[in-house]
């Protein structure tokens, strides 16, 4: 029986990409392909104690249906943490707890997009977001970027001549896939431009707290005077991803629409998982935990940059992330990323080819490299093998 | 700043309905309005032991990202349980674990519906499903029902003359909102009709195991010879809803589309929550637990029927559910359900007015009554007050 599916299904990620990703998951592979946090830092023992206490003290409420908006004390903690880290002035009432921040991406598409509407994004941008939006059949317009992030003047030009722009999706801090961070000057310019056109902004900030040096820049949300910015956050990178806990912070009129969507999508996020994060933060110092993550990832970032410098041919380029989980390789002209990927798989090492991160134009010269999940010896060995693969192709 | 939202947002449940529901949640109200399971039966202590063991034995994997399809051993248990209870022949590979079965409803809308496509449903049908589908801008066509459930001959007539029918949504067992169950004869006739038109079927079965007397009828899925039926299940009513665990069982070609949607919607369902249900079923007998739930709900069903017989005016009618959580009141002509609702709120008792369960036609003569969540004395007192409210309006 061949079912007749909705048109949008033609737009969802092809099984081809999924098949490629499966290649990177074989146990013998040194994988820089995923975006997995380091599991050795998950607060397993602390969560065991928290779970025990929670089930003793409020088991029945934990296991019952709950409000769509989320656990009140967790919403409050999220608002407070956003203020402390990202200089926002958001109240608990402006937070919706979601099933990971991936769910916020889906909801934003659902909230804003009729078929043919325009989504603006950095070029390149996060694959999972592009895929979530694609289900709502938009047209993507890519805004040029350089090593300083999105170029606001280019955005201005695009907005002056493009109809049906519904929102712009950006990751200003340690971007996925490039690892780049926008400067203060870029942030200010960007806000001028979006204010001029009153363009809604989806600010995705999964990695902001994981800054290895210097101070966290103010979030776009903290600079927003017109209620244009929706801020997406997650516990996946500072705590653990298996619980699926994220949030969106938005103006009340916008948040109420997100809440309606949430109700029809899955009623509410796991009540037990929300309580685990909430009570963990009562009993333990999340800042101390985040420092441990930063120390480890800083070390791994340093090691991978050292290894790149040591092994890579001199005409391969890479970004130098000041935080987060990823860096971005650019191969010299004549070297195909697809061929590097295939050669790497032969050598049991993997990154993700860059083309998937560009919604329109096809490119064949980049690779995204994750450095948060592999131990030291595998980082060195993996980059060595990858360099050999490239050398064999030149 | 007034944002321009997608057209679909006009179709999502109005804040008016949400405001009405809030009235029913005041602590002084005896509420038959929700669909909450009895929390006193949640296996709190058992889950405390399971959580403790899980975090000791596989903490890091539990808290890491996981596969979109779901925990393999849980998928296997779900397939086995479906076979034992609903006579299906579904393998673990045909199961996708979701964030509650509400998420399956959203996904089915996303998978099948372009704006203007037709969703068929029982008249009346589950409000939360109608709302999930509405986000994809379909036209609803209601199939007439009687005390035996959906009338297959009426469905045949509709399908003969209606274009763009994408699927039919049905709840054959202890339907929400009416509590009705389809007879074997109706099931067979129904499958004949959908086979004739090759119409995809969304069979929602949240309550099937909660049968108070007699045997569970075979599911539509078990009678499906053409791969037309997608079966939706949930742990919310036989275990606990706070963990948000449901599933869809479908043919591989259809399931692979659900999996793509799941990946873009929230990556995967909480890994920890999946493991809790999975290992609970290793260590304890779910059938024994379900028997306890059935005993309690049977008792409450008997008590509420007794109270209705004792207190209600003779021209009020109600269904006699053989399982599940709900029954359905029909008021005599001249008595407005909206007015009964308002009068009931004055008397601190609540049901849900029936009109929300009809996607098109407005009715004003029904009320849905939940009997799973209130203790004995409140059931009796609540029905007494409701009867008084009706008498004051006649």
Coordinates of C-alpha atoms in Angstrom, one line a residue, chain B residues 10 23 79 133 141 176 192 206 219 249 261 343 366 369-370 373 381:
Chain B
X10 CA -5.9 30.6 13.6
X23 CA -11.9 27.1 35.9
X79 CA 5.8 -5.2 20.3
X133 CA -4.5 17.8 13.3
X141 CA -15.5 15.2 8.1
X176 CA -12.7 9.5 24.4
X192 CA -14.0 -3.9 4.8
X206 CA -4.8 4.5 25.1
X219 CA -7.4 -4.3 17.5
X249 CA 3.4 0.9 15.3
X261 CA 9.6 13.6 11.6
X343 CA -24.2 26.3 37.1
X366 CA -23.4 16.7 26.1
X369 CA -17.3 12.9 32.7
X370 CA -14.1 11.4 33.9
X373 CA -9.3 10.5 39.4
X381 CA -21.0 14.4 46.1

